[in-house]
mmCIF file of C-alpha atoms in Angstrom:
data_model
loop_
_atom_site.group_PDB
_atom_site.id
_atom_site.type_symbol
_atom_site.label_atom_id
_atom_site.label_comp_id
_atom_site.label_asym_id
_atom_site.label_seq_id
_atom_site.Cartn_x
_atom_site.Cartn_y
_atom_site.Cartn_z
ATOM 1 C CA UNK X 1 154.601 114.910 75.798
ATOM 2 C CA UNK X 2 152.468 117.427 77.692
ATOM 3 C CA UNK X 3 149.325 115.957 79.301
ATOM 4 C CA UNK X 4 145.870 117.464 79.024
ATOM 5 C CA UNK X 5 145.880 118.212 82.748
ATOM 6 C CA UNK X 6 149.133 120.177 82.314
ATOM 7 C CA UNK X 7 147.688 122.152 79.375
ATOM 8 C CA UNK X 8 144.631 123.062 81.477
ATOM 9 C CA UNK X 9 146.808 124.066 84.437
ATOM 10 C CA UNK X 10 148.999 126.243 82.174
ATOM 11 C CA UNK X 11 145.903 127.851 80.651
ATOM 12 C CA UNK X 12 144.618 128.835 84.101
ATOM 13 C CA UNK X 13 147.953 130.539 84.746
ATOM 14 C CA UNK X 14 147.712 132.424 81.422
ATOM 15 C CA UNK X 15 150.286 130.257 79.628
ATOM 16 C CA UNK X 16 150.311 127.772 76.748
ATOM 17 C CA UNK X 17 147.820 127.233 73.913
ATOM 18 C CA UNK X 18 144.787 127.325 76.240
ATOM 19 C CA UNK X 19 145.623 130.697 77.797
ATOM 20 C CA UNK X 20 142.717 132.361 75.962
ATOM 21 C CA UNK X 21 140.264 129.490 76.479
ATOM 22 C CA UNK X 22 138.601 130.891 79.599
ATOM 23 C CA UNK X 23 138.057 134.273 77.956
ATOM 24 C CA UNK X 24 136.564 132.608 74.869
ATOM 25 C CA UNK X 25 134.331 130.366 76.992
ATOM 26 C CA UNK X 26 133.078 133.352 78.982
ATOM 27 C CA UNK X 27 132.328 135.213 75.755
ATOM 28 C CA UNK X 28 130.395 132.225 74.375
ATOM 29 C CA UNK X 29 128.330 131.963 77.563
ATOM 30 C CA UNK X 30 127.550 135.666 77.465
ATOM 31 C CA UNK X 31 126.516 135.682 73.808
ATOM 32 C CA UNK X 32 122.795 135.987 73.070
ATOM 33 C CA UNK X 33 120.779 135.846 69.896
ATOM 34 C CA UNK X 34 118.918 139.036 68.998
ATOM 35 C CA UNK X 35 115.254 139.130 70.050
ATOM 36 C CA UNK X 36 113.061 138.794 66.963
ATOM 37 C CA UNK X 37 109.381 139.233 67.941
ATOM 38 C CA UNK X 38 108.029 137.070 65.122
ATOM 39 C CA UNK X 39 110.359 134.194 66.027
ATOM 40 C CA UNK X 40 109.468 134.493 69.724
ATOM 41 C CA UNK X 41 105.761 134.389 68.913
ATOM 42 C CA UNK X 42 106.255 131.331 66.719
ATOM 43 C CA UNK X 43 108.266 129.474 69.390
ATOM 44 C CA UNK X 44 105.700 130.301 72.078
ATOM 45 C CA UNK X 45 102.871 129.059 69.865
ATOM 46 C CA UNK X 46 104.770 125.851 69.090
ATOM 47 C CA UNK X 47 105.371 125.205 72.793
ATOM 48 C CA UNK X 48 101.722 125.820 73.663
ATOM 49 C CA UNK X 49 100.476 123.469 70.949
ATOM 50 C CA UNK X 50 103.004 120.797 71.912
ATOM 51 C CA UNK X 51 102.043 120.977 75.588
ATOM 52 C CA UNK X 52 98.384 120.469 74.691
ATOM 53 C CA UNK X 53 98.673 117.897 71.916
ATOM 54 C CA UNK X 54 101.465 115.659 73.225
ATOM 55 C CA UNK X 55 99.507 114.441 76.312
ATOM 56 C CA UNK X 56 96.472 113.767 74.095
ATOM 57 C CA UNK X 57 98.659 111.851 71.673
ATOM 58 C CA UNK X 58 100.073 109.752 74.533
ATOM 59 C CA UNK X 59 96.598 109.118 75.910
ATOM 60 C CA UNK X 60 95.134 107.865 72.644
ATOM 61 C CA UNK X 61 98.008 105.647 71.495
ATOM 62 C CA UNK X 62 99.505 104.479 74.801
ATOM 63 C CA UNK X 63 97.822 105.278 78.106
ATOM 64 C CA UNK X 64 94.140 104.680 77.359
ATOM 65 C CA UNK X 65 94.692 101.428 75.427
ATOM 66 C CA UNK X 66 96.680 100.048 78.386
ATOM 67 C CA UNK X 67 93.962 101.028 80.856
ATOM 68 C CA UNK X 68 91.213 99.572 78.658
ATOM 69 C CA UNK X 69 93.198 96.333 78.438
ATOM 70 C CA UNK X 70 93.500 96.142 82.235
ATOM 71 C CA UNK X 71 89.983 97.290 83.190
ATOM 72 C CA UNK X 72 86.792 95.311 82.719
ATOM 73 C CA UNK X 73 85.011 98.409 81.451
ATOM 74 C CA UNK X 74 86.063 101.933 80.487
ATOM 75 C CA UNK X 75 83.362 104.315 79.319
ATOM 76 C CA UNK X 76 83.392 107.053 76.726
ATOM 77 C CA UNK X 77 85.208 110.386 76.929
ATOM 78 C CA UNK X 78 87.874 109.270 79.370
ATOM 79 C CA UNK X 79 90.409 111.995 80.186
ATOM 80 C CA UNK X 80 93.760 110.977 81.663
ATOM 81 C CA UNK X 81 95.742 113.971 82.885
ATOM 82 C CA UNK X 82 98.943 111.997 83.393
ATOM 83 C CA UNK X 83 100.372 108.486 83.105
ATOM 84 C CA UNK X 84 98.157 105.453 83.531
ATOM 85 C CA UNK X 85 97.510 104.682 87.224
ATOM 86 C CA UNK X 86 99.946 102.256 88.803
ATOM 87 C CA UNK X 87 97.679 99.235 89.288
ATOM 88 C CA UNK X 88 98.382 96.207 91.507
ATOM 89 C CA UNK X 89 96.201 93.138 91.943
ATOM 90 C CA UNK X 90 93.806 91.170 89.766
ATOM 91 C CA UNK X 91 90.536 92.714 90.949
ATOM 92 C CA UNK X 92 87.753 94.099 88.758
ATOM 93 C CA UNK X 93 87.888 97.722 87.596
ATOM 94 C CA UNK X 94 84.874 99.435 85.989
ATOM 95 C CA UNK X 95 85.042 103.082 84.873
ATOM 96 C CA UNK X 96 82.012 105.065 83.705
ATOM 97 C CA UNK X 97 81.585 107.739 81.032
ATOM 98 C CA UNK X 98 83.241 111.146 81.190
ATOM 99 C CA UNK X 99 85.717 110.244 83.939
ATOM 100 C CA UNK X 100 88.846 112.332 84.581
ATOM 101 C CA UNK X 101 91.873 110.658 86.182
ATOM 102 C CA UNK X 102 94.777 112.747 87.455
ATOM 103 C CA UNK X 103 98.417 111.741 87.290
ATOM 104 C CA UNK X 104 100.389 109.674 89.823
ATOM 105 C CA UNK X 105 97.452 107.524 90.951
ATOM 106 C CA UNK X 106 98.087 104.186 92.682
ATOM 107 C CA UNK X 107 95.323 101.573 92.710
ATOM 108 C CA UNK X 108 95.692 98.348 94.684
ATOM 109 C CA UNK X 109 92.674 96.306 93.606
ATOM 110 C CA UNK X 110 92.901 92.867 95.199
ATOM 111 C CA UNK X 111 95.384 91.905 97.891
ATOM 112 C CA UNK X 112 96.857 88.475 98.593
ATOM 113 C CA UNK X 113 93.734 87.648 100.610
ATOM 114 C CA UNK X 114 91.286 88.307 97.763
ATOM 115 C CA UNK X 115 90.979 88.014 93.994
ATOM 116 C CA UNK X 116 87.364 89.257 93.916
ATOM 117 C CA UNK X 117 87.994 92.890 94.839
ATOM 118 C CA UNK X 118 86.303 95.545 92.737
ATOM 119 C CA UNK X 119 86.768 99.245 92.075
ATOM 120 C CA UNK X 120 83.732 100.875 90.473
ATOM 121 C CA UNK X 121 83.862 104.505 89.295
ATOM 122 C CA UNK X 122 80.604 106.119 88.195
ATOM 123 C CA UNK X 123 79.931 108.574 85.381
ATOM 124 C CA UNK X 124 81.531 112.035 85.248
ATOM 125 C CA UNK X 125 83.746 111.402 88.272
ATOM 126 C CA UNK X 126 86.918 113.438 88.823
ATOM 127 C CA UNK X 127 89.782 111.575 90.498
ATOM 128 C CA UNK X 128 92.538 114.039 91.327
ATOM 129 C CA UNK X 129 96.317 113.996 91.304
ATOM 130 C CA UNK X 130 98.128 111.337 93.400
ATOM 131 C CA UNK X 131 95.017 109.561 94.687
ATOM 132 C CA UNK X 132 95.518 106.166 96.296
ATOM 133 C CA UNK X 133 93.042 103.280 96.604
ATOM 134 C CA UNK X 134 93.771 100.144 98.635
ATOM 135 C CA UNK X 135 91.006 97.624 98.038
ATOM 136 C CA UNK X 136 90.499 94.079 99.329
ATOM 137 C CA UNK X 137 86.696 93.969 98.952
ATOM 138 C CA UNK X 138 85.198 96.962 97.140
ATOM 139 C CA UNK X 139 85.196 100.722 96.676
ATOM 140 C CA UNK X 140 82.297 102.343 94.779
ATOM 141 C CA UNK X 141 82.252 106.008 93.728
ATOM 142 C CA UNK X 142 78.929 107.480 92.574
ATOM 143 C CA UNK X 143 78.225 109.715 89.583
ATOM 144 C CA UNK X 144 79.489 113.317 89.473
ATOM 145 C CA UNK X 145 81.709 112.985 92.532
ATOM 146 C CA UNK X 146 84.974 114.907 92.912
ATOM 147 C CA UNK X 147 88.039 113.590 94.718
ATOM 148 C CA UNK X 148 90.706 116.272 95.047
ATOM 149 C CA UNK X 149 94.477 115.647 95.100
ATOM 150 C CA UNK X 150 96.213 113.235 97.509
ATOM 151 C CA UNK X 151 93.000 111.541 98.621
ATOM 152 C CA UNK X 152 93.502 108.047 100.109
ATOM 153 C CA UNK X 153 90.786 105.388 100.335
ATOM 154 C CA UNK X 154 91.195 102.107 102.268
ATOM 155 C CA UNK X 155 88.666 99.314 102.666
ATOM 156 C CA UNK X 156 91.100 97.356 104.861
ATOM 157 C CA UNK X 157 93.707 98.010 107.583
ATOM 158 C CA UNK X 158 96.573 96.995 105.194
ATOM 159 C CA UNK X 159 98.388 95.247 108.090
ATOM 160 C CA UNK X 160 97.115 93.221 111.061
ATOM 161 C CA UNK X 161 96.426 95.239 114.198
ATOM 162 C CA UNK X 162 97.780 92.394 116.343
ATOM 163 C CA UNK X 163 101.510 93.081 116.872
ATOM 164 C CA UNK X 164 102.288 89.347 117.074
ATOM 165 C CA UNK X 165 100.732 88.773 113.659
ATOM 166 C CA UNK X 166 102.698 91.683 112.200
ATOM 167 C CA UNK X 167 105.909 90.299 113.706
ATOM 168 C CA UNK X 168 105.233 86.954 112.008
ATOM 169 C CA UNK X 169 104.643 88.745 108.709
ATOM 170 C CA UNK X 170 100.993 87.653 108.507
ATOM 171 C CA UNK X 171 98.632 89.304 106.045
ATOM 172 C CA UNK X 172 95.238 90.678 106.943
ATOM 173 C CA UNK X 173 92.229 88.408 106.561
ATOM 174 C CA UNK X 174 89.382 89.171 104.190
ATOM 175 C CA UNK X 175 87.073 89.470 107.213
ATOM 176 C CA UNK X 176 89.058 92.546 108.307
ATOM 177 C CA UNK X 177 88.096 94.388 105.098
ATOM 178 C CA UNK X 178 84.824 96.295 104.793
ATOM 179 C CA UNK X 179 83.472 97.968 101.620
ATOM 180 C CA UNK X 180 83.618 101.735 101.101
ATOM 181 C CA UNK X 181 80.811 103.596 99.329
ATOM 182 C CA UNK X 182 81.204 107.209 98.175
ATOM 183 C CA UNK X 183 77.832 108.456 96.975
ATOM 184 C CA UNK X 184 76.887 110.644 94.027
ATOM 185 C CA UNK X 185 77.865 114.318 93.800
ATOM 186 C CA UNK X 186 80.251 113.999 96.759
ATOM 187 C CA UNK X 187 83.223 116.340 97.122
ATOM 188 C CA UNK X 188 86.227 114.952 99.000
ATOM 189 C CA UNK X 189 88.805 117.622 99.839
ATOM 190 C CA UNK X 190 92.559 117.541 99.389
ATOM 191 C CA UNK X 191 94.521 114.942 101.407
ATOM 192 C CA UNK X 192 91.432 113.446 103.030
ATOM 193 C CA UNK X 193 91.513 109.783 104.069
ATOM 194 C CA UNK X 194 88.462 107.499 103.798
ATOM 195 C CA UNK X 195 88.767 104.426 105.999
ATOM 196 C CA UNK X 196 87.209 100.956 105.789
ATOM 197 C CA UNK X 197 83.482 100.415 106.157
ATOM 198 C CA UNK X 198 82.566 104.057 105.530
ATOM 199 C CA UNK X 199 79.557 105.217 103.495
ATOM 200 C CA UNK X 200 79.438 108.874 102.405
ATOM 201 C CA UNK X 201 75.948 109.991 101.458
ATOM 202 C CA UNK X 202 74.957 111.756 98.243
ATOM 203 C CA UNK X 203 75.855 115.422 98.042
ATOM 204 C CA UNK X 204 78.127 115.381 101.111
ATOM 205 C CA UNK X 205 81.369 117.376 101.404
ATOM 206 C CA UNK X 206 84.460 116.115 103.246
ATOM 207 C CA UNK X 207 86.892 118.829 104.315
ATOM 208 C CA UNK X 208 90.553 118.848 103.301
ATOM 209 C CA UNK X 209 92.824 116.754 105.500
ATOM 210 C CA UNK X 210 89.942 114.942 107.192
ATOM 211 C CA UNK X 211 90.130 111.309 108.291
ATOM 212 C CA UNK X 212 86.731 109.687 107.842
ATOM 213 C CA UNK X 213 86.186 106.710 110.151
ATOM 214 C CA UNK X 214 82.369 106.640 110.292
ATOM 215 C CA UNK X 215 79.462 107.213 107.924
ATOM 216 C CA UNK X 216 78.743 110.736 106.652
ATOM 217 C CA UNK X 217 75.040 111.502 106.033
ATOM 218 C CA UNK X 218 73.855 112.886 102.713
ATOM 219 C CA UNK X 219 74.055 116.653 102.114
ATOM 220 C CA UNK X 220 76.237 117.400 105.125
ATOM 221 C CA UNK X 221 79.643 119.028 105.621
ATOM 222 C CA UNK X 222 82.083 116.916 107.627
ATOM 223 C CA UNK X 223 85.665 117.675 108.627
ATOM 224 C CA UNK X 224 88.304 116.921 111.225
ATOM 225 C CA UNK X 225 90.321 114.004 112.602
ATOM 226 C CA UNK X 226 88.265 111.968 113.070
ATOM 227 C CA UNK X 227 85.763 113.661 110.751
ATOM 228 C CA UNK X 228 82.472 114.770 112.294
ATOM 229 C CA UNK X 229 79.424 116.419 110.787
ATOM 230 C CA UNK X 230 79.616 120.204 111.121
ATOM 231 C CA UNK X 231 76.295 121.139 109.540
ATOM 232 C CA UNK X 232 73.710 120.280 106.933
ATOM 233 C CA UNK X 233 74.100 121.710 103.431
ATOM 234 C CA UNK X 234 71.174 123.871 102.344
ATOM 235 C CA UNK X 235 70.257 124.714 98.711
ATOM 236 C CA UNK X 236 71.645 128.231 99.232
ATOM 237 C CA UNK X 237 75.103 126.709 99.896
#
């Protein structure tokens, strides 16, 4: 009895029942359906509608109900641009009206050292793609603020600074965490990092890639590593 491997080997040499198989396979791969404009228009329209409606469908029947179950408060007109944020901890989460949340967010709200952490998002806040929040005490974001993609916010050092404590596997203490306040109408640029104990005043702008380690006054532009105030923002800006 001839094995399948032998039949394939014979076919590659132009022998046996599979000698025409490669030619037929090549012809099948090269075949194309004729272009019918009406069919192409219909398929494009179907794809466009599906891309718009399917995320809304997922939000209303799956993502938003899960977030509302986890959060203490979720306001009206929530828009989730991707999956529900990956949430760790038992802390309090309050979300205002008209909030937009990008995909791939990670929210740690309450570490092993605290069960009273809170994450408060004001009204009409935009939280961009792949934002991360690590909260042991509290992070508050004011109304109408915009956080671009890959923004990271920490109200704690995440690990002890003392190398001996790290070697023992110790956690931070709650005293090492300090609240973060992001005011109203603040714009935080892409990949910026907001560190513990920082307050950003209303109307301030934080440049992309900045690392904010100290307070930023209201209506100022700050940037750099560490971030420093570059200038005040005038109404003409």
